[in-house]
Structure formats: C-alpha cells, structure tokens
Short mmCIF file of N, CA and C in Angstrom, two decimals:
data_model
loop_
_atom_site.label_atom_id
_atom_site.label_comp_id
_atom_site.label_asym_id
_atom_site.label_seq_id
_atom_site.Cartn_x
_atom_site.Cartn_y
_atom_site.Cartn_z
N GLY A 1 18.81 -9.38 -14.41
CA GLY A 1 19.31 -10.69 -14.08
C GLY A 1 18.31 -11.49 -13.29
N GLU A 2 18.84 -12.32 -12.43
CA GLU A 2 18.03 -13.22 -11.61
C GLU A 2 17.21 -12.42 -10.60
N LYS A 3 15.98 -12.82 -10.40
CA LYS A 3 15.10 -12.19 -9.41
C LYS A 3 15.10 -13.02 -8.15
N ASN A 4 14.77 -12.37 -7.04
CA ASN A 4 14.65 -13.07 -5.77
C ASN A 4 13.28 -12.76 -5.20
N MET A 5 12.73 -13.68 -4.42
CA MET A 5 11.38 -13.49 -3.87
C MET A 5 11.30 -12.28 -2.94
N PHE A 6 12.41 -11.81 -2.40
CA PHE A 6 12.39 -10.67 -1.50
C PHE A 6 12.68 -9.34 -2.23
N SER A 7 12.99 -9.41 -3.52
CA SER A 7 13.31 -8.20 -4.28
C SER A 7 12.14 -7.22 -4.22
N GLY A 8 12.47 -5.98 -3.91
CA GLY A 8 11.45 -4.93 -3.83
C GLY A 8 10.75 -4.85 -2.49
N LEU A 9 11.05 -5.76 -1.58
CA LEU A 9 10.38 -5.77 -0.27
C LEU A 9 11.27 -5.27 0.86
N LEU A 10 12.57 -5.28 0.66
CA LEU A 10 13.50 -4.94 1.74
C LEU A 10 14.00 -3.51 1.60
N VAL A 11 14.05 -2.81 2.73
CA VAL A 11 14.57 -1.44 2.73
C VAL A 11 15.61 -1.28 3.83
N CYS A 12 16.45 -0.29 3.65
CA CYS A 12 17.51 0.01 4.60
C CYS A 12 16.91 0.59 5.88
N ALA A 13 17.38 0.14 7.01
CA ALA A 13 16.87 0.64 8.29
C ALA A 13 17.32 2.07 8.56
N ASP A 14 18.44 2.51 7.98
CA ASP A 14 18.94 3.86 8.22
C ASP A 14 18.35 4.90 7.27
N CYS A 15 18.40 4.61 5.96
CA CYS A 15 18.02 5.64 4.99
C CYS A 15 16.70 5.37 4.28
N GLY A 16 16.16 4.16 4.38
CA GLY A 16 14.88 3.84 3.75
C GLY A 16 14.95 3.49 2.28
N HIS A 17 16.15 3.48 1.69
CA HIS A 17 16.28 3.09 0.28
C HIS A 17 16.16 1.56 0.16
N ASN A 18 15.82 1.11 -1.05
CA ASN A 18 15.69 -0.32 -1.29
C ASN A 18 17.02 -1.03 -1.12
N LEU A 19 16.94 -2.30 -0.71
CA LEU A 19 18.12 -3.15 -0.68
C LEU A 19 18.18 -3.86 -2.04
N TRP A 20 19.37 -3.86 -2.63
CA TRP A 20 19.57 -4.47 -3.95
C TRP A 20 20.04 -5.90 -3.81
N TYR A 21 19.60 -6.73 -4.72
CA TYR A 21 19.94 -8.15 -4.74
C TYR A 21 21.24 -8.34 -5.51
N HIS A 22 22.18 -9.11 -4.94
CA HIS A 22 23.48 -9.38 -5.56
C HIS A 22 23.85 -10.84 -5.36
N PHE A 23 24.87 -11.27 -6.08
CA PHE A 23 25.49 -12.55 -5.80
C PHE A 23 27.00 -12.37 -5.92
N ASN A 24 27.72 -13.19 -5.18
CA ASN A 24 29.17 -13.12 -5.15
C ASN A 24 29.72 -13.61 -6.49
N GLN A 25 30.61 -12.82 -7.10
CA GLN A 25 31.16 -13.17 -8.42
C GLN A 25 31.98 -14.46 -8.38
N LYS A 26 32.76 -14.63 -7.32
CA LYS A 26 33.61 -15.82 -7.22
C LYS A 26 32.82 -17.06 -6.81
N ASN A 27 31.78 -16.85 -5.98
CA ASN A 27 30.96 -17.96 -5.52
C ASN A 27 29.48 -17.57 -5.69
N PRO A 28 28.87 -17.87 -6.83
CA PRO A 28 27.48 -17.47 -7.10
C PRO A 28 26.46 -18.06 -6.14
N GLU A 29 26.86 -19.03 -5.34
CA GLU A 29 25.97 -19.59 -4.34
C GLU A 29 25.70 -18.60 -3.21
N ILE A 30 26.61 -17.65 -3.02
CA ILE A 30 26.44 -16.64 -1.98
C ILE A 30 25.64 -15.48 -2.59
N ARG A 31 24.38 -15.40 -2.18
CA ARG A 31 23.48 -14.35 -2.65
C ARG A 31 23.14 -13.47 -1.46
N TYR A 32 22.98 -12.16 -1.70
CA TYR A 32 22.75 -11.24 -0.59
C TYR A 32 22.06 -9.97 -1.08
N PHE A 33 21.59 -9.18 -0.11
CA PHE A 33 21.00 -7.87 -0.36
C PHE A 33 21.86 -6.84 0.34
N SER A 34 22.02 -5.67 -0.27
CA SER A 34 22.74 -4.57 0.39
C SER A 34 22.07 -3.25 0.03
N CYS A 35 22.35 -2.24 0.85
CA CYS A 35 21.73 -0.92 0.68
C CYS A 35 22.13 -0.29 -0.66
N SER A 36 21.13 0.18 -1.41
CA SER A 36 21.38 0.80 -2.71
C SER A 36 21.96 2.21 -2.56
N ASN A 37 21.89 2.75 -1.35
CA ASN A 37 22.35 4.12 -1.12
C ASN A 37 23.64 4.15 -0.29
N TYR A 38 24.34 3.02 -0.22
CA TYR A 38 25.56 2.93 0.58
C TYR A 38 26.62 3.88 0.03
N LYS A 39 27.26 4.64 0.92
CA LYS A 39 28.22 5.66 0.47
C LYS A 39 29.44 5.06 -0.24
N GLY A 40 29.74 3.79 0.01
CA GLY A 40 30.82 3.14 -0.71
C GLY A 40 30.49 3.00 -2.19
N ASN A 41 29.19 3.04 -2.49
CA ASN A 41 28.72 3.00 -3.89
C ASN A 41 28.26 4.39 -4.33
N ARG A 42 28.82 5.42 -3.71
CA ARG A 42 28.56 6.83 -4.02
C ARG A 42 27.21 7.35 -3.50
N GLY A 43 26.62 6.68 -2.54
CA GLY A 43 25.41 7.16 -1.89
C GLY A 43 25.76 7.88 -0.61
N ASP A 44 24.80 8.09 0.27
CA ASP A 44 25.12 8.77 1.53
C ASP A 44 24.69 7.97 2.77
N CYS A 45 24.37 6.70 2.61
CA CYS A 45 24.04 5.86 3.76
C CYS A 45 25.34 5.36 4.40
N PRO A 46 25.46 5.44 5.71
CA PRO A 46 26.72 5.08 6.37
C PRO A 46 27.00 3.57 6.43
N THR A 47 25.97 2.73 6.27
CA THR A 47 26.20 1.29 6.38
C THR A 47 25.66 0.54 5.17
N THR A 48 26.20 -0.66 4.94
CA THR A 48 25.76 -1.45 3.78
C THR A 48 24.45 -2.17 4.03
N HIS A 49 24.14 -2.46 5.28
CA HIS A 49 22.96 -3.25 5.63
C HIS A 49 22.91 -4.51 4.78
N TYR A 50 24.00 -5.22 4.82
CA TYR A 50 24.20 -6.47 4.09
C TYR A 50 23.45 -7.59 4.80
N ILE A 51 22.69 -8.39 4.05
CA ILE A 51 22.05 -9.57 4.62
C ILE A 51 22.06 -10.68 3.57
N ARG A 52 22.48 -11.86 3.98
CA ARG A 52 22.53 -13.01 3.06
C ARG A 52 21.13 -13.57 2.85
N VAL A 53 20.86 -14.00 1.65
CA VAL A 53 19.55 -14.53 1.30
C VAL A 53 19.24 -15.81 2.07
N ASP A 54 20.23 -16.70 2.22
CA ASP A 54 19.98 -17.96 2.93
C ASP A 54 19.59 -17.68 4.39
N PHE A 55 20.25 -16.72 5.02
CA PHE A 55 19.91 -16.35 6.40
C PHE A 55 18.50 -15.76 6.46
N LEU A 56 18.19 -14.87 5.53
CA LEU A 56 16.88 -14.23 5.47
C LEU A 56 15.77 -15.27 5.29
N GLU A 57 15.99 -16.22 4.38
CA GLU A 57 15.00 -17.28 4.16
C GLU A 57 14.77 -18.09 5.42
N ASN A 58 15.86 -18.41 6.14
CA ASN A 58 15.73 -19.18 7.39
C ASN A 58 14.95 -18.41 8.44
N VAL A 59 15.22 -17.11 8.57
CA VAL A 59 14.52 -16.29 9.56
C VAL A 59 13.03 -16.20 9.23
N VAL A 60 12.71 -15.93 7.98
CA VAL A 60 11.31 -15.81 7.58
C VAL A 60 10.59 -17.15 7.74
N LEU A 61 11.22 -18.23 7.32
CA LEU A 61 10.62 -19.56 7.47
C LEU A 61 10.40 -19.89 8.94
N SER A 62 11.36 -19.58 9.80
CA SER A 62 11.21 -19.82 11.24
C SER A 62 10.04 -19.02 11.82
N GLU A 63 9.91 -17.78 11.38
CA GLU A 63 8.81 -16.94 11.87
C GLU A 63 7.46 -17.47 11.41
N ILE A 64 7.38 -17.91 10.17
CA ILE A 64 6.13 -18.48 9.67
C ILE A 64 5.77 -19.72 10.48
N ARG A 65 6.76 -20.57 10.72
CA ARG A 65 6.52 -21.79 11.52
C ARG A 65 6.08 -21.43 12.94
N ARG A 66 6.74 -20.44 13.53
CA ARG A 66 6.38 -20.02 14.89
C ARG A 66 4.95 -19.49 14.94
N LEU A 67 4.60 -18.66 13.97
CA LEU A 67 3.25 -18.09 13.95
C LEU A 67 2.18 -19.15 13.68
N THR A 68 2.45 -20.06 12.76
CA THR A 68 1.46 -21.10 12.48
C THR A 68 1.30 -22.05 13.66
N ARG A 69 2.41 -22.33 14.35
CA ARG A 69 2.34 -23.18 15.55
C ARG A 69 1.50 -22.48 16.62
N PHE A 70 1.75 -21.20 16.82
CA PHE A 70 0.96 -20.42 17.79
C PHE A 70 -0.51 -20.41 17.38
N ALA A 71 -0.77 -20.21 16.08
CA ALA A 71 -2.15 -20.15 15.60
C ALA A 71 -2.88 -21.46 15.83
N CYS A 72 -2.18 -22.57 15.66
CA CYS A 72 -2.83 -23.87 15.86
C CYS A 72 -3.06 -24.18 17.33
N HIS A 73 -2.11 -23.81 18.19
CA HIS A 73 -2.24 -24.13 19.62
C HIS A 73 -3.13 -23.14 20.36
N HIS A 74 -3.18 -21.92 19.91
CA HIS A 74 -3.97 -20.86 20.57
C HIS A 74 -4.88 -20.20 19.53
N GLU A 75 -5.74 -21.01 18.94
CA GLU A 75 -6.54 -20.55 17.81
C GLU A 75 -7.41 -19.34 18.13
N GLU A 76 -8.14 -19.39 19.25
CA GLU A 76 -9.04 -18.27 19.58
C GLU A 76 -8.27 -16.97 19.79
N GLU A 77 -7.16 -17.06 20.53
CA GLU A 77 -6.36 -15.88 20.81
C GLU A 77 -5.76 -15.31 19.51
N PHE A 78 -5.28 -16.21 18.65
CA PHE A 78 -4.70 -15.78 17.38
C PHE A 78 -5.76 -15.10 16.51
N ILE A 79 -6.93 -15.72 16.40
CA ILE A 79 -8.01 -15.14 15.60
C ILE A 79 -8.41 -13.78 16.15
N ALA A 80 -8.52 -13.68 17.46
CA ALA A 80 -8.91 -12.41 18.08
C ALA A 80 -7.87 -11.33 17.78
N THR A 81 -6.59 -11.67 17.91
CA THR A 81 -5.52 -10.70 17.67
C THR A 81 -5.51 -10.24 16.22
N VAL A 82 -5.55 -11.19 15.30
CA VAL A 82 -5.51 -10.85 13.88
C VAL A 82 -6.76 -10.09 13.47
N SER A 83 -7.92 -10.54 13.95
CA SER A 83 -9.18 -9.86 13.62
C SER A 83 -9.17 -8.43 14.13
N ASP A 84 -8.70 -8.26 15.37
CA ASP A 84 -8.64 -6.93 15.96
C ASP A 84 -7.73 -6.01 15.15
N TYR A 85 -6.55 -6.51 14.80
CA TYR A 85 -5.60 -5.70 14.01
C TYR A 85 -6.20 -5.38 12.64
N SER A 86 -6.77 -6.39 12.00
CA SER A 86 -7.35 -6.21 10.67
C SER A 86 -8.51 -5.21 10.73
N LYS A 87 -9.32 -5.34 11.74
CA LYS A 87 -10.48 -4.44 11.90
C LYS A 87 -10.02 -3.00 12.11
N LYS A 88 -9.03 -2.81 12.99
CA LYS A 88 -8.53 -1.46 13.25
C LYS A 88 -7.91 -0.85 11.99
N SER A 89 -7.14 -1.64 11.28
CA SER A 89 -6.51 -1.16 10.05
C SER A 89 -7.56 -0.78 9.02
N MET A 90 -8.56 -1.63 8.87
CA MET A 90 -9.62 -1.36 7.90
C MET A 90 -10.42 -0.13 8.31
N GLU A 91 -10.71 0.01 9.60
CA GLU A 91 -11.46 1.18 10.07
C GLU A 91 -10.69 2.46 9.83
N THR A 92 -9.38 2.44 10.05
CA THR A 92 -8.56 3.62 9.81
C THR A 92 -8.58 3.99 8.33
N ASP A 93 -8.39 3.00 7.47
CA ASP A 93 -8.43 3.26 6.03
C ASP A 93 -9.79 3.80 5.60
N GLN A 94 -10.86 3.19 6.12
CA GLN A 94 -12.21 3.63 5.76
C GLN A 94 -12.46 5.06 6.26
N ARG A 95 -11.96 5.39 7.44
CA ARG A 95 -12.16 6.73 8.00
C ARG A 95 -11.45 7.78 7.14
N VAL A 96 -10.23 7.46 6.71
CA VAL A 96 -9.48 8.38 5.84
C VAL A 96 -10.22 8.57 4.52
N ARG A 97 -10.68 7.46 3.94
CA ARG A 97 -11.43 7.56 2.67
C ARG A 97 -12.72 8.35 2.86
N GLN A 98 -13.40 8.09 3.99
CA GLN A 98 -14.67 8.78 4.27
C GLN A 98 -14.45 10.28 4.38
N ASN A 99 -13.39 10.69 5.08
CA ASN A 99 -13.09 12.12 5.22
C ASN A 99 -12.79 12.75 3.86
N GLU A 100 -12.00 12.04 3.05
CA GLU A 100 -11.69 12.56 1.72
C GLU A 100 -12.96 12.65 0.87
N LEU A 101 -13.81 11.65 0.98
CA LEU A 101 -15.05 11.63 0.22
C LEU A 101 -15.95 12.81 0.61
N LYS A 102 -16.06 13.07 1.91
CA LYS A 102 -16.87 14.20 2.38
C LYS A 102 -16.34 15.52 1.84
N ALA A 103 -15.01 15.68 1.90
CA ALA A 103 -14.40 16.92 1.41
C ALA A 103 -14.63 17.08 -0.10
N LEU A 104 -14.51 16.00 -0.84
CA LEU A 104 -14.72 16.07 -2.29
C LEU A 104 -16.17 16.38 -2.63
N MET A 105 -17.09 15.78 -1.90
CA MET A 105 -18.51 16.04 -2.17
C MET A 105 -18.87 17.49 -1.83
N ALA A 106 -18.27 18.02 -0.76
CA ALA A 106 -18.50 19.42 -0.41
C ALA A 106 -17.95 20.34 -1.50
N ARG A 107 -16.77 20.03 -2.00
CA ARG A 107 -16.18 20.84 -3.07
C ARG A 107 -17.01 20.73 -4.34
N ASP A 108 -17.57 19.56 -4.63
CA ASP A 108 -18.42 19.37 -5.80
C ASP A 108 -19.65 20.29 -5.71
N LYS A 109 -20.28 20.36 -4.54
CA LYS A 109 -21.43 21.25 -4.35
C LYS A 109 -21.01 22.71 -4.49
N GLU A 110 -19.84 23.02 -3.91
CA GLU A 110 -19.32 24.39 -3.98
C GLU A 110 -19.08 24.79 -5.44
N LEU A 111 -18.56 23.90 -6.24
CA LEU A 111 -18.33 24.18 -7.66
C LEU A 111 -19.64 24.43 -8.39
N ASP A 112 -20.69 23.68 -8.03
CA ASP A 112 -22.00 23.93 -8.64
C ASP A 112 -22.48 25.35 -8.33
N MET A 113 -22.31 25.76 -7.07
CA MET A 113 -22.72 27.12 -6.69
C MET A 113 -21.87 28.18 -7.40
N LEU A 114 -20.56 27.94 -7.48
CA LEU A 114 -19.69 28.90 -8.18
C LEU A 114 -20.05 29.01 -9.65
N PHE A 115 -20.38 27.88 -10.25
CA PHE A 115 -20.76 27.89 -11.66
C PHE A 115 -22.05 28.70 -11.86
N GLU A 116 -23.01 28.50 -10.94
CA GLU A 116 -24.25 29.30 -11.00
C GLU A 116 -23.94 30.79 -10.87
N LYS A 117 -23.06 31.12 -9.94
CA LYS A 117 -22.73 32.53 -9.69
C LYS A 117 -22.07 33.17 -10.92
N ILE A 118 -21.11 32.48 -11.53
CA ILE A 118 -20.46 33.09 -12.69
C ILE A 118 -21.43 33.16 -13.87
N TYR A 119 -22.38 32.22 -13.93
CA TYR A 119 -23.39 32.27 -14.98
C TYR A 119 -24.25 33.53 -14.81
N GLU A 120 -24.68 33.77 -13.55
CA GLU A 120 -25.48 34.97 -13.26
C GLU A 120 -24.67 36.23 -13.52
N ASP A 121 -23.40 36.21 -13.10
CA ASP A 121 -22.54 37.38 -13.32
C ASP A 121 -22.35 37.64 -14.82
N ASN A 122 -22.27 36.60 -15.60
CA ASN A 122 -22.14 36.76 -17.05
C ASN A 122 -23.44 37.28 -17.65
N ALA A 123 -24.56 36.75 -17.15
CA ALA A 123 -25.85 37.18 -17.68
C ALA A 123 -26.13 38.64 -17.38
N THR A 124 -25.66 39.11 -16.21
CA THR A 124 -25.89 40.51 -15.84
C THR A 124 -24.80 41.43 -16.36
N GLY A 125 -23.79 40.87 -16.98
CA GLY A 125 -22.73 41.69 -17.56
C GLY A 125 -21.59 42.01 -16.60
N LYS A 126 -21.54 41.40 -15.44
CA LYS A 126 -20.47 41.67 -14.48
C LYS A 126 -19.13 41.08 -14.95
N ILE A 127 -19.18 39.95 -15.67
CA ILE A 127 -17.95 39.38 -16.22
C ILE A 127 -18.16 39.16 -17.72
N SER A 128 -17.06 39.23 -18.45
CA SER A 128 -17.13 39.09 -19.91
C SER A 128 -17.37 37.64 -20.32
N ASP A 129 -17.75 37.45 -21.57
CA ASP A 129 -17.98 36.11 -22.09
C ASP A 129 -16.69 35.29 -22.09
N ASP A 130 -15.55 35.95 -22.41
CA ASP A 130 -14.27 35.24 -22.40
C ASP A 130 -13.92 34.75 -20.99
N ARG A 131 -14.11 35.65 -20.05
CA ARG A 131 -13.81 35.29 -18.65
C ARG A 131 -14.73 34.17 -18.19
N PHE A 132 -16.00 34.25 -18.56
CA PHE A 132 -16.97 33.21 -18.21
C PHE A 132 -16.53 31.87 -18.80
N ALA A 133 -16.10 31.88 -20.05
CA ALA A 133 -15.67 30.65 -20.72
C ALA A 133 -14.47 30.04 -20.01
N LYS A 134 -13.50 30.87 -19.64
CA LYS A 134 -12.30 30.36 -18.95
C LYS A 134 -12.65 29.77 -17.58
N LEU A 135 -13.45 30.53 -16.82
CA LEU A 135 -13.82 30.06 -15.48
C LEU A 135 -14.67 28.79 -15.54
N SER A 136 -15.63 28.77 -16.45
CA SER A 136 -16.50 27.60 -16.53
C SER A 136 -15.70 26.37 -16.96
N ARG A 137 -14.75 26.52 -17.88
CA ARG A 137 -13.92 25.40 -18.31
C ARG A 137 -13.08 24.90 -17.13
N LYS A 138 -12.52 25.83 -16.36
CA LYS A 138 -11.70 25.46 -15.19
C LYS A 138 -12.55 24.71 -14.17
N TYR A 139 -13.74 25.22 -13.88
CA TYR A 139 -14.62 24.57 -12.91
C TYR A 139 -15.08 23.20 -13.40
N GLU A 140 -15.38 23.08 -14.66
CA GLU A 140 -15.82 21.81 -15.22
C GLU A 140 -14.71 20.76 -15.17
N GLU A 141 -13.48 21.17 -15.47
CA GLU A 141 -12.35 20.24 -15.40
C GLU A 141 -12.12 19.77 -13.97
N GLU A 142 -12.17 20.71 -13.03
CA GLU A 142 -11.99 20.34 -11.63
C GLU A 142 -13.11 19.42 -11.17
N GLN A 143 -14.34 19.73 -11.58
CA GLN A 143 -15.47 18.91 -11.17
C GLN A 143 -15.39 17.51 -11.77
N ALA A 144 -14.91 17.42 -13.00
CA ALA A 144 -14.77 16.10 -13.63
C ALA A 144 -13.75 15.25 -12.86
N SER A 145 -12.64 15.85 -12.46
CA SER A 145 -11.64 15.09 -11.70
C SER A 145 -12.17 14.71 -10.32
N ILE A 146 -12.98 15.59 -9.73
CA ILE A 146 -13.57 15.28 -8.42
C ILE A 146 -14.54 14.12 -8.54
N VAL A 147 -15.38 14.15 -9.56
CA VAL A 147 -16.35 13.07 -9.76
C VAL A 147 -15.62 11.74 -9.99
N GLU A 148 -14.53 11.78 -10.74
CA GLU A 148 -13.73 10.58 -10.98
C GLU A 148 -13.16 10.03 -9.67
N ARG A 149 -12.63 10.92 -8.83
CA ARG A 149 -12.07 10.51 -7.55
C ARG A 149 -13.17 9.97 -6.61
N ILE A 150 -14.33 10.60 -6.63
CA ILE A 150 -15.46 10.14 -5.81
C ILE A 150 -15.84 8.71 -6.22
N ASP A 151 -15.94 8.47 -7.52
CA ASP A 151 -16.26 7.13 -8.01
C ASP A 151 -15.22 6.12 -7.56
N TYR A 152 -13.94 6.52 -7.65
CA TYR A 152 -12.85 5.63 -7.22
C TYR A 152 -12.99 5.30 -5.73
N LEU A 153 -13.25 6.30 -4.90
CA LEU A 153 -13.37 6.07 -3.46
C LEU A 153 -14.57 5.17 -3.14
N LYS A 154 -15.66 5.35 -3.85
CA LYS A 154 -16.83 4.50 -3.61
C LYS A 154 -16.51 3.05 -3.99
N GLU A 155 -15.78 2.85 -5.09
CA GLU A 155 -15.36 1.51 -5.47
C GLU A 155 -14.42 0.91 -4.42
N ALA A 156 -13.53 1.75 -3.86
CA ALA A 156 -12.60 1.29 -2.83
C ALA A 156 -13.37 0.83 -1.58
N PHE A 157 -14.44 1.56 -1.23
CA PHE A 157 -15.28 1.15 -0.10
C PHE A 157 -15.87 -0.23 -0.36
N ASP A 158 -16.42 -0.41 -1.54
CA ASP A 158 -17.04 -1.70 -1.89
C ASP A 158 -16.01 -2.82 -1.88
N GLU A 159 -14.82 -2.54 -2.44
CA GLU A 159 -13.75 -3.54 -2.47
C GLU A 159 -13.32 -3.94 -1.07
N ALA A 160 -13.15 -2.94 -0.20
CA ALA A 160 -12.71 -3.21 1.17
C ALA A 160 -13.75 -4.06 1.90
N ASN A 161 -15.01 -3.77 1.70
CA ASN A 161 -16.06 -4.56 2.34
C ASN A 161 -16.08 -5.99 1.80
N ALA A 162 -15.82 -6.15 0.51
CA ALA A 162 -15.81 -7.48 -0.09
C ALA A 162 -14.59 -8.28 0.34
N LYS A 163 -13.47 -7.59 0.64
CA LYS A 163 -12.24 -8.28 1.02
C LYS A 163 -12.23 -8.77 2.45
N ALA A 164 -13.17 -8.29 3.24
CA ALA A 164 -13.20 -8.71 4.64
C ALA A 164 -13.29 -10.23 4.70
N THR A 165 -12.20 -10.86 5.10
CA THR A 165 -12.11 -12.31 5.10
C THR A 165 -12.75 -12.88 6.35
N THR A 166 -13.37 -14.00 6.18
CA THR A 166 -13.95 -14.66 7.35
C THR A 166 -12.82 -15.34 8.12
N THR A 167 -13.04 -15.54 9.40
CA THR A 167 -12.00 -16.16 10.23
C THR A 167 -11.76 -17.61 9.81
N GLU A 168 -12.80 -18.30 9.33
CA GLU A 168 -12.63 -19.68 8.90
C GLU A 168 -11.69 -19.76 7.69
N THR A 169 -11.88 -18.86 6.74
CA THR A 169 -11.05 -18.83 5.54
C THR A 169 -9.60 -18.53 5.93
N PHE A 170 -9.43 -17.57 6.84
CA PHE A 170 -8.10 -17.18 7.26
C PHE A 170 -7.40 -18.34 7.98
N MET A 171 -8.10 -18.99 8.89
CA MET A 171 -7.49 -20.10 9.63
C MET A 171 -7.16 -21.27 8.69
N ALA A 172 -7.98 -21.51 7.69
CA ALA A 172 -7.69 -22.57 6.71
C ALA A 172 -6.39 -22.26 5.99
N ALA A 173 -6.19 -20.98 5.64
CA ALA A 173 -4.95 -20.58 4.97
C ALA A 173 -3.75 -20.74 5.91
N VAL A 174 -3.91 -20.39 7.17
CA VAL A 174 -2.81 -20.53 8.14
C VAL A 174 -2.46 -22.00 8.33
N LYS A 175 -3.47 -22.85 8.49
CA LYS A 175 -3.22 -24.28 8.71
C LYS A 175 -2.56 -24.93 7.51
N LYS A 176 -2.81 -24.38 6.33
CA LYS A 176 -2.21 -24.92 5.11
C LYS A 176 -0.69 -24.83 5.16
N TYR A 177 -0.17 -23.83 5.89
CA TYR A 177 1.28 -23.60 5.93
C TYR A 177 1.94 -24.06 7.23
N THR A 178 1.30 -24.94 7.97
CA THR A 178 1.89 -25.38 9.25
C THR A 178 3.08 -26.29 9.07
N ARG A 179 3.16 -27.01 7.95
CA ARG A 179 4.25 -27.97 7.77
C ARG A 179 5.12 -27.66 6.56
N ILE A 180 5.37 -26.41 6.31
CA ILE A 180 6.19 -26.07 5.15
C ILE A 180 7.64 -26.42 5.41
N LYS A 181 8.28 -26.91 4.39
CA LYS A 181 9.69 -27.31 4.50
C LYS A 181 10.63 -26.26 3.90
N LYS A 182 10.16 -25.63 2.81
CA LYS A 182 11.00 -24.68 2.10
C LYS A 182 10.20 -23.43 1.80
N LEU A 183 10.86 -22.30 1.90
CA LEU A 183 10.21 -21.03 1.61
C LEU A 183 10.19 -20.79 0.10
N THR A 184 9.01 -20.51 -0.41
CA THR A 184 8.85 -20.20 -1.84
C THR A 184 8.17 -18.85 -1.98
N PRO A 185 8.23 -18.23 -3.15
CA PRO A 185 7.54 -16.94 -3.31
C PRO A 185 6.05 -17.03 -2.99
N ARG A 186 5.40 -18.14 -3.32
CA ARG A 186 3.97 -18.29 -3.05
C ARG A 186 3.70 -18.29 -1.55
N VAL A 187 4.53 -19.00 -0.79
CA VAL A 187 4.37 -19.08 0.67
C VAL A 187 4.57 -17.69 1.25
#
C-alpha cells in the first residue's frame, strides 16, 4: 500500500522490531506506526509503541529547525561538534576495517605456506594425490574469498576517504534547510 517517509526507520524501544505503518480504517487521515511484534497481534512485545505520523513529522521538523538555528547562530561550535563526531566515527570504522584487513592478509600468507607444505608433503609421498587435491582446492577457495574481501576492504577505505565532506559543503547543506516549512522525504 501507501509508503511513508519514515517506513523502515522506526523501531520499537522495547523489543527492537520494526514499527509498521497503518492508517485508521474509519478515518484515513489518521496515520500511525505501531510495533510489529505487539502481543495483541500475536507477538511478544508488551506495548504497541503507537505514534501518529503527524506528531512524528512535527517533532522531526522542530528538531531540524532547532539544529539549523543552532548551526547558524553558533557556526564554529556546531562545525567543531559535527566534525569531531564524524571524525571519531570514521576513525572507529577505519580501525575495525584495518584490523580485519591485517587478519585477512595474515591468513592469506598462512594459506600460501600451508599450500607449500602440502605440496612438499605430496611430493615426498606423505599425503596422497587425492588428499592433496582436496586440501589444495579447499585452500584455494578460502584464499579466493579472502582476496575478494581484501579488495572490498581496500575499496571501502578509498570510499571513506573520498566521502570526507568539507565543512563548507556541510554548512551549505545545513543552511539550505534553515527555512523549511514542510517535512519531505528529501529533507
């Protein structure tokens, strides 16, 4: 049916399940979200976590106005706060990716050594040709998936560095929304 700009973004505070979008059958002007796991609907969440769309739109619009007003009146403080948060978030993500990348690269080297060892063991007759074929296929498949993941992580590093927005660009976007009248999905 009808989609709402908040669909897929709201979750229940108690159980973490998505809130479902509904409208009142008798009065379709009344639109709301409620917990998809509410026990009245055969779930196990104790509350409906009902919220009307018009109220939600007003709250979000008020918050956007409050933040843009603060950003305009206290530009340096706002930029510093947002930059600091963005920087910390990006550093955390990069650190996690870096750790995963190191572990994958170490495993890639380890697989090379294991492959050499089973090759030598096969050449000296310690393991059979069938066993060698099975092990080498297993190692090659694992190594292929590791190389794929390494490439993905390297691309993610490049993307994250490219996404680092300048403060001027960010403030221009904030100032663009200082006088919004109505909340839209784009806003």
